[in-house]
Amino acid sequence: MKKQSSKIREEIARLQDQLRQAETREAERVGRIALRAGIGEIEIEEGELLAAFEEFAARFRDRAEKSSGSRIGKAARTAAASVASSPAAGGNGEA
């Protein structure tokens, strides 16, 4: 038997809420670490800071890929970055 559309919408809403909560936890963790490292005290344009974070992430992503033997395509990384910077993901343009 197929699910009713209302049940699917409820499940989507529940999953979106779980996603928001997970992203909030991740953002708080990264934010705390960044503040402890002194990032909050540095006068830097948001674009420059984003580029630095992307380089940092790529360094660790490449290391993880080499150790696991898996490869993530550029399209997947681009998609992940666009999701992470979307308003729904808390990427409201504020650093």
PDB file of C-alpha atoms in Angstrom:
ATOM      1  CA  MET A   1       0.000   0.000   0.000  1.00  0.00           C
ATOM      2  CA  LYS A   2       1.247   3.483  -0.874  1.00  0.00           C
ATOM      3  CA  LYS A   3       1.738   6.171   1.734  1.00  0.00           C
ATOM      4  CA  GLN A   4      -0.713   9.019   1.778  1.00  0.00           C
ATOM      5  CA  SER A   5       0.730  12.365   0.733  1.00  0.00           C
ATOM      6  CA  SER A   6      -0.058  13.822   4.160  1.00  0.00           C
ATOM      7  CA  LYS A   7       2.068  11.128   5.833  1.00  0.00           C
ATOM      8  CA  ILE A   8       4.924  11.812   3.428  1.00  0.00           C
ATOM      9  CA  ARG A   9       4.699  15.557   4.175  1.00  0.00           C
ATOM     10  CA  GLU A  10       4.781  14.826   7.914  1.00  0.00           C
ATOM     11  CA  GLU A  11       7.850  12.655   7.454  1.00  0.00           C
ATOM     12  CA  ILE A  12       9.560  15.333   5.349  1.00  0.00           C
ATOM     13  CA  ALA A  13       8.800  17.965   7.997  1.00  0.00           C
ATOM     14  CA  ARG A  14      10.191  15.685  10.712  1.00  0.00           C
ATOM     15  CA  LEU A  15      13.358  15.029   8.707  1.00  0.00           C
ATOM     16  CA  GLN A  16      13.801  18.749   7.954  1.00  0.00           C
ATOM     17  CA  ASP A  17      13.580  19.459  11.674  1.00  0.00           C
ATOM     18  CA  GLN A  18      16.180  16.767  12.389  1.00  0.00           C
ATOM     19  CA  LEU A  19      18.418  18.286   9.709  1.00  0.00           C
ATOM     20  CA  ARG A  20      18.085  21.779  11.206  1.00  0.00           C
ATOM     21  CA  GLN A  21      18.948  20.420  14.656  1.00  0.00           C
ATOM     22  CA  ALA A  22      21.985  18.533  13.344  1.00  0.00           C
ATOM     23  CA  GLU A  23      23.205  21.589  11.422  1.00  0.00           C
ATOM     24  CA  THR A  24      22.757  23.752  14.513  1.00  0.00           C
ATOM     25  CA  ARG A  25      24.843  21.343  16.602  1.00  0.00           C
ATOM     26  CA  GLU A  26      27.540  21.253  13.918  1.00  0.00           C
ATOM     27  CA  ALA A  27      27.564  25.050  13.552  1.00  0.00           C
ATOM     28  CA  GLU A  28      27.814  25.544  17.299  1.00  0.00           C
ATOM     29  CA  ARG A  29      30.701  23.055  17.515  1.00  0.00           C
ATOM     30  CA  VAL A  30      32.622  24.668  14.661  1.00  0.00           C
ATOM     31  CA  GLY A  31      31.839  28.143  15.987  1.00  0.00           C
ATOM     32  CA  ARG A  32      33.136  27.323  19.471  1.00  0.00           C
ATOM     33  CA  ILE A  33      36.332  25.910  18.006  1.00  0.00           C
ATOM     34  CA  ALA A  34      36.782  28.926  15.719  1.00  0.00           C
ATOM     35  CA  LEU A  35      36.330  31.306  18.645  1.00  0.00           C
ATOM     36  CA  ARG A  36      38.830  29.373  20.758  1.00  0.00           C
ATOM     37  CA  ALA A  37      41.282  29.659  17.869  1.00  0.00           C
ATOM     38  CA  GLY A  38      40.785  33.440  17.820  1.00  0.00           C
ATOM     39  CA  ILE A  39      38.913  33.681  14.504  1.00  0.00           C
ATOM     40  CA  GLY A  40      36.353  36.038  16.011  1.00  0.00           C
ATOM     41  CA  GLU A  41      39.019  38.645  16.700  1.00  0.00           C
ATOM     42  CA  ILE A  42      40.368  38.753  13.142  1.00  0.00           C
ATOM     43  CA  GLU A  43      39.133  41.481  10.805  1.00  0.00           C
ATOM     44  CA  ILE A  44      38.552  39.564   7.582  1.00  0.00           C
ATOM     45  CA  GLU A  45      36.040  39.701   4.747  1.00  0.00           C
ATOM     46  CA  GLU A  46      33.479  36.909   4.790  1.00  0.00           C
ATOM     47  CA  GLY A  47      34.547  35.744   1.324  1.00  0.00           C
ATOM     48  CA  GLU A  48      38.169  35.425   2.410  1.00  0.00           C
ATOM     49  CA  LEU A  49      37.177  33.547   5.533  1.00  0.00           C
ATOM     50  CA  LEU A  50      34.958  31.210   3.528  1.00  0.00           C
ATOM     51  CA  ALA A  51      37.801  30.545   1.076  1.00  0.00           C
ATOM     52  CA  ALA A  52      40.150  29.767   3.963  1.00  0.00           C
ATOM     53  CA  PHE A  53      37.609  27.377   5.506  1.00  0.00           C
ATOM     54  CA  GLU A  54      37.111  25.689   2.118  1.00  0.00           C
ATOM     55  CA  GLU A  55      40.878  25.184   1.752  1.00  0.00           C
ATOM     56  CA  PHE A  56      41.023  23.832   5.286  1.00  0.00           C
ATOM     57  CA  ALA A  57      38.133  21.442   4.638  1.00  0.00           C
ATOM     58  CA  ALA A  58      39.671  20.292   1.344  1.00  0.00           C
ATOM     59  CA  ARG A  59      42.923  19.481   3.098  1.00  0.00           C
ATOM     60  CA  PHE A  60      41.196  17.186   5.572  1.00  0.00           C
ATOM     61  CA  ARG A  61      38.771  15.814   2.986  1.00  0.00           C
ATOM     62  CA  ASP A  62      41.701  14.855   0.731  1.00  0.00           C
ATOM     63  CA  ARG A  63      43.463  13.212   3.661  1.00  0.00           C
ATOM     64  CA  ALA A  64      40.326  11.210   4.520  1.00  0.00           C
ATOM     65  CA  GLU A  65      39.847  10.159   0.896  1.00  0.00           C
ATOM     66  CA  LYS A  66      43.428   8.961   0.638  1.00  0.00           C
ATOM     67  CA  SER A  67      43.131   6.934   3.821  1.00  0.00           C
ATOM     68  CA  SER A  68      39.761   5.409   2.896  1.00  0.00           C
ATOM     69  CA  GLY A  69      40.462   4.993  -0.803  1.00  0.00           C
ATOM     70  CA  SER A  70      37.157   6.632  -1.731  1.00  0.00           C
ATOM     71  CA  ARG A  71      36.769   9.570  -4.092  1.00  0.00           C
ATOM     72  CA  ILE A  72      34.144  12.280  -3.948  1.00  0.00           C
ATOM     73  CA  GLY A  73      33.626  14.106  -7.214  1.00  0.00           C
ATOM     74  CA  LYS A  74      33.854  17.852  -7.577  1.00  0.00           C
ATOM     75  CA  ALA A  75      30.105  18.007  -8.268  1.00  0.00           C
ATOM     76  CA  ALA A  76      29.362  16.357  -4.926  1.00  0.00           C
ATOM     77  CA  ARG A  77      31.635  18.806  -3.103  1.00  0.00           C
ATOM     78  CA  THR A  78      30.018  21.752  -4.881  1.00  0.00           C
ATOM     79  CA  ALA A  79      26.557  20.473  -3.992  1.00  0.00           C
ATOM     80  CA  ALA A  80      27.568  20.012  -0.355  1.00  0.00           C
ATOM     81  CA  ALA A  81      29.024  23.521  -0.230  1.00  0.00           C
ATOM     82  CA  SER A  82      25.894  25.060  -1.720  1.00  0.00           C
ATOM     83  CA  VAL A  83      23.704  23.226   0.785  1.00  0.00           C
ATOM     84  CA  ALA A  84      25.930  24.330   3.655  1.00  0.00           C
ATOM     85  CA  SER A  85      25.713  27.976   2.582  1.00  0.00           C
ATOM     86  CA  SER A  86      21.968  27.931   1.931  1.00  0.00           C
ATOM     87  CA  PRO A  87      19.675  29.946   4.218  1.00  0.00           C
ATOM     88  CA  ALA A  88      18.028  26.721   5.404  1.00  0.00           C
ATOM     89  CA  ALA A  89      21.416  25.501   6.553  1.00  0.00           C
ATOM     90  CA  GLY A  90      22.027  28.646   8.542  1.00  0.00           C
ATOM     91  CA  GLY A  91      24.249  30.204   5.895  1.00  0.00           C
ATOM     92  CA  ASN A  92      22.698  33.628   6.273  1.00  0.00           C
ATOM     93  CA  GLY A  93      25.793  35.453   5.150  1.00  0.00           C
ATOM     94  CA  GLU A  94      27.009  36.284   8.644  1.00  0.00           C
ATOM     95  CA  ALA A  95      30.336  35.124   9.974  1.00  0.00           C
TER      96      ALA A  95
END
